[in-house]
Backbone as ProteinMPNN parsed JSONL, in Angstrom:
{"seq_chain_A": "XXXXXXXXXXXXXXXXXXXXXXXXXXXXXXXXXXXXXXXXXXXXXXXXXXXXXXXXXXXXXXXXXXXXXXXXXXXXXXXXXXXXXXXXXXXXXXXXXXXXXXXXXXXXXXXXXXXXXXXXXXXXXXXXXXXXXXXXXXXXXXXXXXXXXXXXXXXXXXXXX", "coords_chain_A": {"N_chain_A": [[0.841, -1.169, 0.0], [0.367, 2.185, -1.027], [1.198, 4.877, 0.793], [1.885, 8.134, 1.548], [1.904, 9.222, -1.281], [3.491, 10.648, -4.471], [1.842, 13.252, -6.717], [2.244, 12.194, -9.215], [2.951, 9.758, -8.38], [0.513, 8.591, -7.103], [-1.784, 9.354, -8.772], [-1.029, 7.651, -10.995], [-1.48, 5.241, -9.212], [-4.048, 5.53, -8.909], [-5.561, 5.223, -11.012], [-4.633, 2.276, -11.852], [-5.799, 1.055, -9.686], [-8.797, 2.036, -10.095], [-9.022, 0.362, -12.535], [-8.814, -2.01, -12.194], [-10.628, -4.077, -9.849], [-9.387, -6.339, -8.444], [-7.089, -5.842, -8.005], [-7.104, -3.079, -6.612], [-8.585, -4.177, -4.425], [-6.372, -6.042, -3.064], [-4.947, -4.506, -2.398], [-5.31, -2.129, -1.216], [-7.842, -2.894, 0.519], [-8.781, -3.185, 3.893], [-10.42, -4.75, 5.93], [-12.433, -5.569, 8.568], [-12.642, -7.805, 11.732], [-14.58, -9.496, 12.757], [-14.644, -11.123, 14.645], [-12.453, -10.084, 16.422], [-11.981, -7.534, 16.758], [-10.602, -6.771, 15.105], [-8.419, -4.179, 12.391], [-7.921, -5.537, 9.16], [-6.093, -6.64, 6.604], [-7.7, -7.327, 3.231], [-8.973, -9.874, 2.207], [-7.038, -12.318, 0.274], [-8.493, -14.845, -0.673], [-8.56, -17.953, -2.989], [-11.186, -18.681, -4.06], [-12.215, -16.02, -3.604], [-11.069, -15.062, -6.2], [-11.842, -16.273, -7.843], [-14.643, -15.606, -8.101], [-14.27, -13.174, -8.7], [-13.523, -13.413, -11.069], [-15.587, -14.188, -12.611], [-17.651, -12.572, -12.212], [-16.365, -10.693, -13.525], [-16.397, -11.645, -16.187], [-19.138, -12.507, -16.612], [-22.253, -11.539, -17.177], [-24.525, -11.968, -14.945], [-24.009, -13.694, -12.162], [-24.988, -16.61, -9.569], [-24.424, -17.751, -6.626], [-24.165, -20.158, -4.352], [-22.848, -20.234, -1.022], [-21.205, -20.15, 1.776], [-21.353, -19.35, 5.183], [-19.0, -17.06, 6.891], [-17.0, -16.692, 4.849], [-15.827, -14.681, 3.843], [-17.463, -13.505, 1.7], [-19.695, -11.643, 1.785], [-17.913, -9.423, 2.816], [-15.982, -9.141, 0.392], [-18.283, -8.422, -1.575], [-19.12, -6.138, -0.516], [-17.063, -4.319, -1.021], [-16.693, -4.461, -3.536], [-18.929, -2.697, -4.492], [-18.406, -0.667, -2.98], [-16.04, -0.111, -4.755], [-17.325, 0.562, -7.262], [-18.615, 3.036, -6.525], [-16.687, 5.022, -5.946], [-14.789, 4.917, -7.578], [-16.305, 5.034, -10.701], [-18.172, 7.021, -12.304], [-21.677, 7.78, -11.766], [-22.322, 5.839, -10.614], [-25.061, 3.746, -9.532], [-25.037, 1.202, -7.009], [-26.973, -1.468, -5.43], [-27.396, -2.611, -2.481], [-28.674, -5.816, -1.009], [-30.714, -7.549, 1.224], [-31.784, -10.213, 3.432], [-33.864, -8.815, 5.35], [-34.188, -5.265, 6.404], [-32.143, -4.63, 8.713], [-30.476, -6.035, 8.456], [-29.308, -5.544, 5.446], [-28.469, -3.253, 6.279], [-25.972, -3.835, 7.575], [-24.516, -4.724, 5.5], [-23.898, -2.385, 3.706], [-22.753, -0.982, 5.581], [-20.656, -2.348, 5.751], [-19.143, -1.794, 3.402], [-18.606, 1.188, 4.189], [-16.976, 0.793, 6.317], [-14.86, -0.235, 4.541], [-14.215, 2.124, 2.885], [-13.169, 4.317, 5.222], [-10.789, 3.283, 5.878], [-9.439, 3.087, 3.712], [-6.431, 4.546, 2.302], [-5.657, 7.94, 2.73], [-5.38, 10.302, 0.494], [-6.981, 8.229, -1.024], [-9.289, 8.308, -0.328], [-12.2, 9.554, -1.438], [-14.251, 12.277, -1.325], [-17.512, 11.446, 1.636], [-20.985, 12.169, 0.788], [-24.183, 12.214, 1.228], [-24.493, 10.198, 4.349], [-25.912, 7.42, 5.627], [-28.064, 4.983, 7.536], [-29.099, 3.437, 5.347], [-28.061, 4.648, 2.843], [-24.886, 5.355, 1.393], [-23.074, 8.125, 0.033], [-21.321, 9.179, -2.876], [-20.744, 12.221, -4.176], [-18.914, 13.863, -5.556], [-18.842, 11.669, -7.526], [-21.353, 11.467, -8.545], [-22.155, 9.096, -7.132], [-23.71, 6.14, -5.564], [-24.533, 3.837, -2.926], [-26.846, 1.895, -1.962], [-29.089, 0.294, 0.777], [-31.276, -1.814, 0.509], [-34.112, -3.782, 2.089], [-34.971, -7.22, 0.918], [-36.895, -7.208, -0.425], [-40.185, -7.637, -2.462], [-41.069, -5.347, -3.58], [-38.683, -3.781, -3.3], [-37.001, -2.843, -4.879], [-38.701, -2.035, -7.045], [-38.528, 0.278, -9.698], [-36.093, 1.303, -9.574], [-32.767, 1.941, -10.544], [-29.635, 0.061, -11.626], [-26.337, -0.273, -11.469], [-24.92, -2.69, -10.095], [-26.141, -5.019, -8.418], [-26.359, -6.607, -5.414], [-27.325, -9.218, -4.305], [-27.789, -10.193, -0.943]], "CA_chain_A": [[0.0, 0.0, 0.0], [1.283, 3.279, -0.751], [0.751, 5.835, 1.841], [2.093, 9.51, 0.569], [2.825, 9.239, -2.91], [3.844, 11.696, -4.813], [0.899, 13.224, -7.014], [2.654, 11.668, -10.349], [2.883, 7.981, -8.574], [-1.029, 8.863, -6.606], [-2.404, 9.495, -10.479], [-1.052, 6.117, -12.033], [-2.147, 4.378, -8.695], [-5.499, 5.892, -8.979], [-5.604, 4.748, -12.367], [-4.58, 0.699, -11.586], [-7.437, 0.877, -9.505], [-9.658, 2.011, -10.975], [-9.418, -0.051, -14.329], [-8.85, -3.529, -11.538], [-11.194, -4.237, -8.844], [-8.796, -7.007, -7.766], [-5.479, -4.83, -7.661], [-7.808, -2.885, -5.44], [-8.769, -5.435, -2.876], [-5.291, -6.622, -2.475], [-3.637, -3.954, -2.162], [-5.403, -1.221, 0.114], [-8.849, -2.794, 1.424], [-8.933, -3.636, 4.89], [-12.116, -5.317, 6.606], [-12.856, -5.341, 10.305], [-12.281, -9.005, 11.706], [-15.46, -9.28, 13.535], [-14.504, -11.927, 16.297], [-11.431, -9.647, 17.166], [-12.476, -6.701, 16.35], [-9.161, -5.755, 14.709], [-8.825, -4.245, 11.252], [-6.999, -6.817, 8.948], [-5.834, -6.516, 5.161], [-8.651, -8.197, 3.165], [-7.829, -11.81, 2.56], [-7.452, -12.583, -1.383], [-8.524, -15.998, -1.235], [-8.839, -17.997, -4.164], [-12.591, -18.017, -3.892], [-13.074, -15.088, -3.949], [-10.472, -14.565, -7.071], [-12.857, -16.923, -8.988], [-15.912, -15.245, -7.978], [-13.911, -11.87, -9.249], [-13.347, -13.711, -12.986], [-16.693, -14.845, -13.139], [-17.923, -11.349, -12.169], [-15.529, -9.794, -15.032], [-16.343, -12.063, -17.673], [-20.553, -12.122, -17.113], [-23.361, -9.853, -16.447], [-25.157, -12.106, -14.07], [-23.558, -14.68, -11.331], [-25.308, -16.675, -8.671], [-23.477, -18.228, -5.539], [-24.589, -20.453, -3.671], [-21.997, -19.848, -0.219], [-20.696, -20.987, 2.841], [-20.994, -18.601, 5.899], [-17.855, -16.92, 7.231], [-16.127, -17.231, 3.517], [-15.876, -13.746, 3.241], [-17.722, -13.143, 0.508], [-19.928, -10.415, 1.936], [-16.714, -8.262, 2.226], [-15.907, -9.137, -1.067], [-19.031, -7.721, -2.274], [-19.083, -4.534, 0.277], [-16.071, -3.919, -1.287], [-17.159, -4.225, -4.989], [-19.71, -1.666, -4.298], [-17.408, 0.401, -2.872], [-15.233, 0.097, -5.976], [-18.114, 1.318, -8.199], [-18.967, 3.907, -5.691], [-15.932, 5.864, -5.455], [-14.185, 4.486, -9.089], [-16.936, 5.137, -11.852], [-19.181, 7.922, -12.089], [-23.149, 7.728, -11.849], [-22.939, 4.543, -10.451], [-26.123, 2.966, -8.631], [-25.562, 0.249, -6.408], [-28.025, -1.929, -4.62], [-27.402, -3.647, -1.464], [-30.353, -6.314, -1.15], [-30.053, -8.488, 2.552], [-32.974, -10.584, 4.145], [-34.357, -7.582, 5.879], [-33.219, -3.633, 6.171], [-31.031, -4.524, 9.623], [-28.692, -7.077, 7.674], [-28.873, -5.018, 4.5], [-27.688, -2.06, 6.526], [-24.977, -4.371, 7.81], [-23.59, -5.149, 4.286], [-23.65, -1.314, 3.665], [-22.16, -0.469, 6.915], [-18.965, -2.775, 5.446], [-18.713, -0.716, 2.229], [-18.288, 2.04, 4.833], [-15.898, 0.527, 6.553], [-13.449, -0.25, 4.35], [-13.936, 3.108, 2.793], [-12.879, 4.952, 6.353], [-9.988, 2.319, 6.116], [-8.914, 4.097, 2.5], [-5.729, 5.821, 2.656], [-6.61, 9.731, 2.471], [-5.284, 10.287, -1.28], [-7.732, 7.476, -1.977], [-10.55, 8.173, 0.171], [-12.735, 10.562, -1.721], [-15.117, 12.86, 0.249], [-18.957, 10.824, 0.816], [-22.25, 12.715, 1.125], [-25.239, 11.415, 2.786], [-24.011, 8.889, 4.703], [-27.007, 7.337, 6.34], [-28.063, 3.684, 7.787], [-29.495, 2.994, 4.034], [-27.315, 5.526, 1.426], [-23.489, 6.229, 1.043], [-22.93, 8.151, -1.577], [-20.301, 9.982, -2.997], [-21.247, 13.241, -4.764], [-17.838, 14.032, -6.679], [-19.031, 10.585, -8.735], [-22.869, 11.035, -8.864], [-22.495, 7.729, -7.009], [-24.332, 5.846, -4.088], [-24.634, 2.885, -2.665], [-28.048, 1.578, -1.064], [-29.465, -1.108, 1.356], [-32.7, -2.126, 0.712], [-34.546, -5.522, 2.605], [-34.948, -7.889, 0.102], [-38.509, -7.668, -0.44], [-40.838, -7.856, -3.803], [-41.089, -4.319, -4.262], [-38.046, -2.825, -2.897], [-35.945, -2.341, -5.838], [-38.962, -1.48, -7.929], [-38.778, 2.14, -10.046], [-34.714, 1.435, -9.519], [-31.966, 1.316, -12.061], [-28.642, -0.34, -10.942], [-25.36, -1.118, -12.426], [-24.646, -3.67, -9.398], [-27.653, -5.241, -7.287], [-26.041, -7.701, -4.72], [-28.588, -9.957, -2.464], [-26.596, -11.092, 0.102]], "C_chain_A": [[0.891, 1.239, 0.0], [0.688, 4.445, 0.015], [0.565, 7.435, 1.79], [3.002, 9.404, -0.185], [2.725, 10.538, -3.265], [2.425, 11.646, -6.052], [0.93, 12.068, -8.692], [2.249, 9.784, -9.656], [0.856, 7.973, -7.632], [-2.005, 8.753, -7.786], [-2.518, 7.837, -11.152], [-1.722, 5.204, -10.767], [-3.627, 4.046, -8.83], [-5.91, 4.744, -10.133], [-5.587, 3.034, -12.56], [-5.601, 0.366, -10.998], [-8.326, 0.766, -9.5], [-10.577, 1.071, -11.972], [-9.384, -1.985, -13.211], [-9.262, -3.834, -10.28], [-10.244, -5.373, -7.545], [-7.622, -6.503, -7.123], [-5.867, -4.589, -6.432], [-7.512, -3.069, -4.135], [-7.413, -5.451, -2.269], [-4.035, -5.464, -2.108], [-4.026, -2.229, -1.039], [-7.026, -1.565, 0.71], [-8.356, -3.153, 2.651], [-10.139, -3.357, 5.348], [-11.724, -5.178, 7.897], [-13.013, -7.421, 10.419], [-13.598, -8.57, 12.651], [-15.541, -10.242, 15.183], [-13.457, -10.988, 16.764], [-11.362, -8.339, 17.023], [-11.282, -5.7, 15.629], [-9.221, -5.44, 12.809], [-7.409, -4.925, 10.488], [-6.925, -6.3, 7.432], [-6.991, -7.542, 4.966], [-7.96, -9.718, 2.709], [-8.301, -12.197, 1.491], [-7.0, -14.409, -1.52], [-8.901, -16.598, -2.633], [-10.05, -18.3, -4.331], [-13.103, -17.159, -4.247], [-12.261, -14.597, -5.486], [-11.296, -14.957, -8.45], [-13.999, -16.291, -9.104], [-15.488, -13.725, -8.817], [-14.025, -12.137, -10.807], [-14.812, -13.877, -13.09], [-17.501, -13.2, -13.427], [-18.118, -10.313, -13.234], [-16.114, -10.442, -16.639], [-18.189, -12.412, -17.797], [-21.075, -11.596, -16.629], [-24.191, -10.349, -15.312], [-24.519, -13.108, -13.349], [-24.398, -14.775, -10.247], [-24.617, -17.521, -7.83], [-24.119, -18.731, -4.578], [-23.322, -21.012, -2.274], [-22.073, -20.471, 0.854], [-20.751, -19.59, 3.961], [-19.347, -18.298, 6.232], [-17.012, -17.517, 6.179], [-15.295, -15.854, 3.086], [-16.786, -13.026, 2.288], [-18.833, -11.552, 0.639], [-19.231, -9.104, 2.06], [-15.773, -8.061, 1.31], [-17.108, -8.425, -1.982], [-19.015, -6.083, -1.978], [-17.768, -4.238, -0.932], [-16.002, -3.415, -3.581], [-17.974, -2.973, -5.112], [-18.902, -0.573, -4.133], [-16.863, 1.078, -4.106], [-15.615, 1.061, -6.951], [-18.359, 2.61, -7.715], [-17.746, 5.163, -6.31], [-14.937, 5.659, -6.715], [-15.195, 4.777, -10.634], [-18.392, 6.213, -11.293], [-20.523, 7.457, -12.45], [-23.602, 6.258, -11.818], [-23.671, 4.21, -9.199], [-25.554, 1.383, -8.316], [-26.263, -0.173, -5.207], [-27.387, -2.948, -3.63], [-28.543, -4.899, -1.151], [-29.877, -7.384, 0.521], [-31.775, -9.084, 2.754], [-34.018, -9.775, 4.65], [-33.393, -6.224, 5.968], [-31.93, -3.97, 7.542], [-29.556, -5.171, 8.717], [-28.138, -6.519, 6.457], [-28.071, -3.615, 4.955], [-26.207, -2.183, 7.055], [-23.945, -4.407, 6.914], [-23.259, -3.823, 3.746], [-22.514, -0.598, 4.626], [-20.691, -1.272, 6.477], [-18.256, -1.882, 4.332], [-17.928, 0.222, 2.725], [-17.59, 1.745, 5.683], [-14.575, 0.758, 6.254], [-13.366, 0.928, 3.548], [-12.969, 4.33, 3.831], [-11.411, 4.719, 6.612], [-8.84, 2.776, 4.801], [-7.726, 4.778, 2.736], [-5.829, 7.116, 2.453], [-6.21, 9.886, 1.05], [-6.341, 9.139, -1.507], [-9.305, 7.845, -1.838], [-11.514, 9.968, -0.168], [-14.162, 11.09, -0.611], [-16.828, 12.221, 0.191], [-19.748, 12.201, 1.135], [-22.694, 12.592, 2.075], [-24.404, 9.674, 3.001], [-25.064, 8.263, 5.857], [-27.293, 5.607, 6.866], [-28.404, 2.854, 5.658], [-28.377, 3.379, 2.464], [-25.773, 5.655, 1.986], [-23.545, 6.427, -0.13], [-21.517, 9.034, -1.992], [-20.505, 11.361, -4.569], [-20.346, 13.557, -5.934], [-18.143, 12.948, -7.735], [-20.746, 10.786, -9.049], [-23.194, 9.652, -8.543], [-23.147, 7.225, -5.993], [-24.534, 4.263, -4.019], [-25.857, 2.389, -1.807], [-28.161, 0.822, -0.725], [-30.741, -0.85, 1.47], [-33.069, -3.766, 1.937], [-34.832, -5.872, 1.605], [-36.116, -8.582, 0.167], [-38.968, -7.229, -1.975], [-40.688, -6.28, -4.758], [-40.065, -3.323, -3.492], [-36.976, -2.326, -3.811], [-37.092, -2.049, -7.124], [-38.987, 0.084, -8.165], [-37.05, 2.915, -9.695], [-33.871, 1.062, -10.52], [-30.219, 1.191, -11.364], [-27.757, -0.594, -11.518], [-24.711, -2.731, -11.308], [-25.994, -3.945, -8.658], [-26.433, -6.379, -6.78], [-27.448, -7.86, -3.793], [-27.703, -11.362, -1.589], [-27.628, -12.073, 1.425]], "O_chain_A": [[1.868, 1.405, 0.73], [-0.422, 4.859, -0.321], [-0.522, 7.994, 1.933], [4.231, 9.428, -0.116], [2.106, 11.418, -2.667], [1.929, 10.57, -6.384], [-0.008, 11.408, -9.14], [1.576, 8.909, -10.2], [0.164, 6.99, -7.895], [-3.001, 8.038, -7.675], [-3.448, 7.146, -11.568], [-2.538, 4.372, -11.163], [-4.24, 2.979, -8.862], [-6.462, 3.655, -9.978], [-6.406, 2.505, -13.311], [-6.38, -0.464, -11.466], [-8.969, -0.204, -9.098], [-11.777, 0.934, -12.207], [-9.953, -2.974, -13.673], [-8.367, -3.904, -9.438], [-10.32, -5.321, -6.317], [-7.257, -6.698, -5.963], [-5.521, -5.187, -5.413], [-6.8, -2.614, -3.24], [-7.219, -4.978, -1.15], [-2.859, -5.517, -1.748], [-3.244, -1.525, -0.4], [-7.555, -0.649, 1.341], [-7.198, -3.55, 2.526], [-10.799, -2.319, 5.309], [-10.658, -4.654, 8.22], [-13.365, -8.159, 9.499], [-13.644, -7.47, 13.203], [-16.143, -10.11, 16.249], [-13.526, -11.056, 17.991], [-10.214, -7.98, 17.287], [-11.116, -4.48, 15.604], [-9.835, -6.173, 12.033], [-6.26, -4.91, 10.929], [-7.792, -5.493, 7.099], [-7.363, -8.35, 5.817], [-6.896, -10.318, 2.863], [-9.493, -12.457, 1.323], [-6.051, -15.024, -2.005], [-9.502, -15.875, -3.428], [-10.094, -18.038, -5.533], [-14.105, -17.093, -4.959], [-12.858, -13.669, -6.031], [-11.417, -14.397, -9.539], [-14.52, -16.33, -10.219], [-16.351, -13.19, -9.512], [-14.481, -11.34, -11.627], [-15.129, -13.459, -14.203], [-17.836, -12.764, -14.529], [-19.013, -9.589, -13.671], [-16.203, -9.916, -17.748], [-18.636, -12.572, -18.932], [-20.718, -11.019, -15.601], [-24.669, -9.476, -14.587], [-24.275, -13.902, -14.257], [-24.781, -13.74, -9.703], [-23.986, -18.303, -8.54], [-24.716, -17.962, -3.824], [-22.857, -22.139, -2.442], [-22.93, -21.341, 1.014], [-20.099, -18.644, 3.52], [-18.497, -19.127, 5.909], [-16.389, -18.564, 6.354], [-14.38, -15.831, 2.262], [-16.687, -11.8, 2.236], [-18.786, -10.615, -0.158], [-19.633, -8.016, 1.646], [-14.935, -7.16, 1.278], [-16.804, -7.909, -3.057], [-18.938, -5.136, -2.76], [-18.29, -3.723, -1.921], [-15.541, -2.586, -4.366], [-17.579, -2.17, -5.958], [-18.715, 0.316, -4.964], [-17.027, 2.238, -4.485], [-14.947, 1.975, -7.435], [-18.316, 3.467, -8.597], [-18.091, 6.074, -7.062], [-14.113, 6.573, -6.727], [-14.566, 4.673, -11.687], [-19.197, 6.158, -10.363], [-20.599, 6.726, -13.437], [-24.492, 5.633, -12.395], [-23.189, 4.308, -8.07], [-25.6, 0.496, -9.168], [-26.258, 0.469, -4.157], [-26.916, -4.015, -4.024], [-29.628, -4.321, -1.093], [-28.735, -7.803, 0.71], [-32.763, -8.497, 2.311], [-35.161, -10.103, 4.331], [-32.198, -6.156, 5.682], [-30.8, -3.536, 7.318], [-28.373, -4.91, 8.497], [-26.961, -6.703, 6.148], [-27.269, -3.011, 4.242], [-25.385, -1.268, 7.085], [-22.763, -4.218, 7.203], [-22.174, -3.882, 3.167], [-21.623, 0.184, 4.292], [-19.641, -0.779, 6.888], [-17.124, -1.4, 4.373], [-16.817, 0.434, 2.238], [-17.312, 2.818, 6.217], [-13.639, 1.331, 6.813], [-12.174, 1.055, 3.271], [-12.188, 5.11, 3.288], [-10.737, 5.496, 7.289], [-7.619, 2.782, 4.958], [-7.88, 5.759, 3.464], [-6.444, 7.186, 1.389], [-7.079, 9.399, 0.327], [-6.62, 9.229, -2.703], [-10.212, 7.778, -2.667], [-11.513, 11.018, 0.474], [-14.752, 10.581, 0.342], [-17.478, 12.338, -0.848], [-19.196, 13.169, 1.659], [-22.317, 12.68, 3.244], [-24.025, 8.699, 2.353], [-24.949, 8.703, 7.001], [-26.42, 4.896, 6.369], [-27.835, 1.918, 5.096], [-28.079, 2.693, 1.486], [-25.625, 6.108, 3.121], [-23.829, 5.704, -1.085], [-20.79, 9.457, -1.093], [-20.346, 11.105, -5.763], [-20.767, 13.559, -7.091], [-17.746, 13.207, -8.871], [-21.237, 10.067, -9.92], [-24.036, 8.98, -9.139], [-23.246, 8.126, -5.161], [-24.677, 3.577, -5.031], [-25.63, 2.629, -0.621], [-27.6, -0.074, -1.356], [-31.308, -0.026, 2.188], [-32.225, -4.544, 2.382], [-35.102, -4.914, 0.88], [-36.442, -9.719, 0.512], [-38.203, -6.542, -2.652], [-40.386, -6.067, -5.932], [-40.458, -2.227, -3.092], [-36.164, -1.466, -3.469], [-36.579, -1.829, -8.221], [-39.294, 0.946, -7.341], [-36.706, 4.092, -9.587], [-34.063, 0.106, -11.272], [-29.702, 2.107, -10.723], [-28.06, -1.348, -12.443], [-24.143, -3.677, -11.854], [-26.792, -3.049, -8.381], [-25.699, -6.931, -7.6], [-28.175, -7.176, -3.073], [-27.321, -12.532, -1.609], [-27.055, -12.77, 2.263]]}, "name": "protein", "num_of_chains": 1, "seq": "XXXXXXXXXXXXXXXXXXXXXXXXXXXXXXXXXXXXXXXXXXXXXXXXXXXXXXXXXXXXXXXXXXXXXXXXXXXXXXXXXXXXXXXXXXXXXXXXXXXXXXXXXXXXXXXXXXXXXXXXXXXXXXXXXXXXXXXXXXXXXXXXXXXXXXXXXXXXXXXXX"}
């Protein structure tokens, strides 16, 4: 991770970023360990590296998962990506109900906070439901994962976690 770069090597980092969700991950998220409550580099298992190709190479993937795999801070983190990497991007959080969907939001915002400051652009509303980030026209939402909670919505990511 680079810490204070200079604006020339800050630019091309930006830029690797950007264009590779995986680079990303591995190289400045950090998650919150939730039994120890310590914050940890994220953990680029190969799991989740497959779930990243599959991701990249089609428009829809479903997963059927293993608790405690990670994979919810593999997604928080995708969101993120879009969030704060591509302008006027909508994504949807979707969880069982609004507490757990505000959970999977609440990681996004995590490992945003977790951002080194050159990376960590400034959010908006930052609310139990919305982060957004205004400089992108972007946001991130948690709905409950009910019939009509994503109707009259347009998304470039929907996760239902």
């Amino acid at each position: 991770m680079i810490v204070n770069p200079t604006e020339e090597v800050a630019a091309e980092e930006y830029a690797k970023c950007a264009a590779n969700e995986w680079y990303w991950m591995c190289n400045y998220v950090k998650i919150i360990d939730r039994r120890t409550d310590q914050v940890i580099p994220f953990q680029p298992w190969k799991h989740l590296f497959d779930v990243w190709k599959q991701y990249r190479n089609h428009r829809r993937i479903v997963i059927l998962k293993a608790r405690q795999v990670g994979m919810s801070w593999f997604w928080a983190a995708m969101a993120l990506h879009r969030g704060i990497f591509k302008s006027y991007s909508n994504t949807i959080l979707l969880s069982i109900n609004q507490p757990k969907a505000i959970d999977l939001r609440k990681k996004s915002y995590d490992i945003w906070t977790h951002l080194p400051d050159w990376m960590r652009i400034p959010s908006g509303k930052d609310n139990q439901e919305i982060l957004d980030f205004p400089s992108m026209d972007s946001q991130i939402k948690s709905l409950p994962a009910k019939p009509d909670s994503v109707r009259g919505e347009s998304a470039g990511l929907i996760v239902l976690d």
